[in-house]
Each structure stands twice: as C-alpha cells, then as structure tokens.
Coordinates of C-alpha atoms in Angstrom, one line a residue:
M1 CA -323.3 -116.9 -201.6
K2 CA -324.5 -118.4 -205.2
K3 CA -327.6 -119.9 -203.5
F4 CA -328.6 -116.6 -201.8
V5 CA -328.4 -115.0 -205.2
L6 CA -330.5 -117.3 -206.9
I7 CA -332.7 -117.9 -204.5
F8 CA -332.7 -114.2 -203.5
I9 CA -333.7 -113.9 -207.9
H10 CA -336.4 -116.3 -207.7
L11 CA -338.2 -115.0 -204.7
A12 CA -338.3 -111.6 -206.5
C13 CA -339.7 -112.8 -209.4
T14 CA -342.5 -114.8 -207.6
V15 CA -343.5 -111.8 -205.6
V16 CA -343.7 -109.5 -209.1
L17 CA -345.7 -112.0 -210.7
F18 CA -348.0 -112.5 -207.7
G19 CA -348.1 -109.2 -207.2
V20 CA -349.4 -108.3 -210.9
A21 CA -351.5 -111.6 -210.2
C22 CA -353.5 -110.0 -207.6
T23 CA -353.8 -106.5 -208.6
S24 CA -355.6 -107.1 -211.9
S25 CA -358.7 -106.6 -211.4
T26 CA -360.8 -107.6 -214.4
P27 CA -361.9 -104.5 -217.0
N28 CA -365.9 -105.2 -216.2
A29 CA -365.5 -104.9 -212.8
K30 CA -367.1 -101.4 -212.5
L31 CA -369.6 -102.8 -215.0
K32 CA -371.3 -105.0 -212.5
C33 CA -374.1 -103.2 -210.8
S34 CA -377.9 -102.1 -211.6
W35 CA -378.1 -98.5 -213.6
K36 CA -380.7 -96.4 -214.8
S37 CA -381.1 -94.2 -217.8
K38 CA -380.9 -90.4 -217.2
D39 CA -384.5 -90.3 -218.8
G40 CA -385.9 -93.2 -216.0
T41 CA -387.1 -95.3 -219.5
T42 CA -384.7 -97.6 -219.2
K43 CA -382.4 -100.3 -216.2
L44 CA -379.7 -102.3 -217.3
K45 CA -378.6 -104.7 -215.0
I46 CA -375.1 -106.5 -215.7
T47 CA -373.7 -109.4 -213.0
D48 CA -371.7 -112.0 -213.6
K49 CA -373.2 -113.7 -216.0
G50 CA -375.8 -111.8 -217.4
F51 CA -376.4 -108.7 -219.5
T52 CA -380.0 -107.4 -218.6
M53 CA -381.5 -104.2 -220.2
D54 CA -385.6 -103.7 -219.4
D55 CA -386.7 -101.4 -221.9
G56 CA -389.9 -103.3 -221.5
E57 CA -389.0 -106.9 -222.1
A58 CA -386.2 -107.7 -220.0
I59 CA -383.9 -110.7 -221.2
A60 CA -380.8 -111.9 -219.7
E61 CA -377.9 -112.4 -222.6
D62 CA -374.7 -113.7 -222.4
Y63 CA -372.0 -111.0 -222.7
F64 CA -368.3 -110.5 -223.2
V65 CA -366.2 -107.3 -222.7
K66 CA -363.5 -106.8 -224.8
G67 CA -361.7 -103.6 -224.6
D68 CA -363.9 -101.0 -224.7
T69 CA -367.1 -102.9 -226.1
I70 CA -369.7 -105.3 -224.9
F71 CA -370.7 -107.9 -226.8
T72 CA -373.9 -109.5 -225.7
S73 CA -375.4 -112.2 -227.1
F74 CA -379.1 -114.5 -226.7
E75 CA -378.1 -117.8 -225.4
G76 CA -374.7 -118.2 -227.4
N77 CA -376.0 -117.2 -230.6
K78 CA -374.3 -115.2 -233.2
P79 CA -374.0 -112.5 -234.2
Y80 CA -373.1 -110.9 -231.4
T81 CA -375.0 -107.0 -230.3
A82 CA -372.0 -104.6 -229.7
F83 CA -372.3 -101.9 -227.1
L84 CA -369.5 -99.2 -227.2
I85 CA -368.5 -98.2 -223.9
Q86 CA -367.8 -94.1 -224.2
K87 CA -368.0 -93.3 -220.5
L88 CA -367.0 -95.4 -217.5
D89 CA -366.4 -94.3 -213.8
E90 CA -368.2 -95.4 -210.5
H91 CA -371.6 -93.4 -211.1
N92 CA -371.8 -92.9 -214.7
L93 CA -372.1 -95.2 -218.2
K94 CA -372.4 -94.4 -221.5
L95 CA -373.2 -96.5 -223.7
M96 CA -373.7 -96.4 -227.8
G97 CA -375.8 -99.2 -228.7
P98 CA -375.8 -100.8 -231.9
D99 CA -378.0 -97.9 -233.6
S100 CA -375.7 -95.8 -232.8
V101 CA -377.6 -93.6 -230.5
A102 CA -375.6 -93.0 -226.8
V103 CA -377.5 -93.4 -223.4
E104 CA -376.3 -92.2 -220.5
Y105 CA -376.8 -94.3 -217.2
S106 CA -376.2 -94.0 -213.6
R107 CA -376.0 -95.8 -210.5

C-alpha cells in the first residue's frame, strides 16, 4: 500500500509539471506576425529571430521580450531600444516607441 501511494504521488507531480510545461506559451507568441500600421506608412515584421520595422529603411534587429516591453538591438549592440506594448490581441497591436509616440498596427 505504501508503494502505491508513493507511486501515485510521483505520477501526480509528474503530470502537473508536464501540464504546466506544455501549456506555457511564450509571451511573444501573439507578436510573431507581419503587422501594418493603421495609417499604412509602417510595416512591422516580428519573427522568432528578428524585429524588422520598415518605415523607409528595413533593418532586421535582434529582440527579446521582458514583461510588456520589447527590447531591440542591432547585432547585439547596446543600449537597447525599448518598445512598450500597450495593447496586444490576435488582430491589433499598439506599441509606444522610444520617442513616446504610440503607433497602432493590425494584421
């Protein structure tokens, strides 16, 4: 009986750990897409490896997301450029850039 209880506890813990690990998605999963600003002047493409903002000159930058902020850098150079995510859902994205101007994007 003791073996059964110990095995049951271990299996229950394993199931919980796998469940949490498998259902946790990356916070930037909704970000990965091609976005277009509402006024049509800027295109934004976010992939696994790059953050490309095309407002005349398209330069792919490395990025990482921490909380509700996207930090970008060109070829790993510091300081990072920060973009604050104000709104994010399946169809809309509102980013506040480093110049404190909010831009709305849609898919």
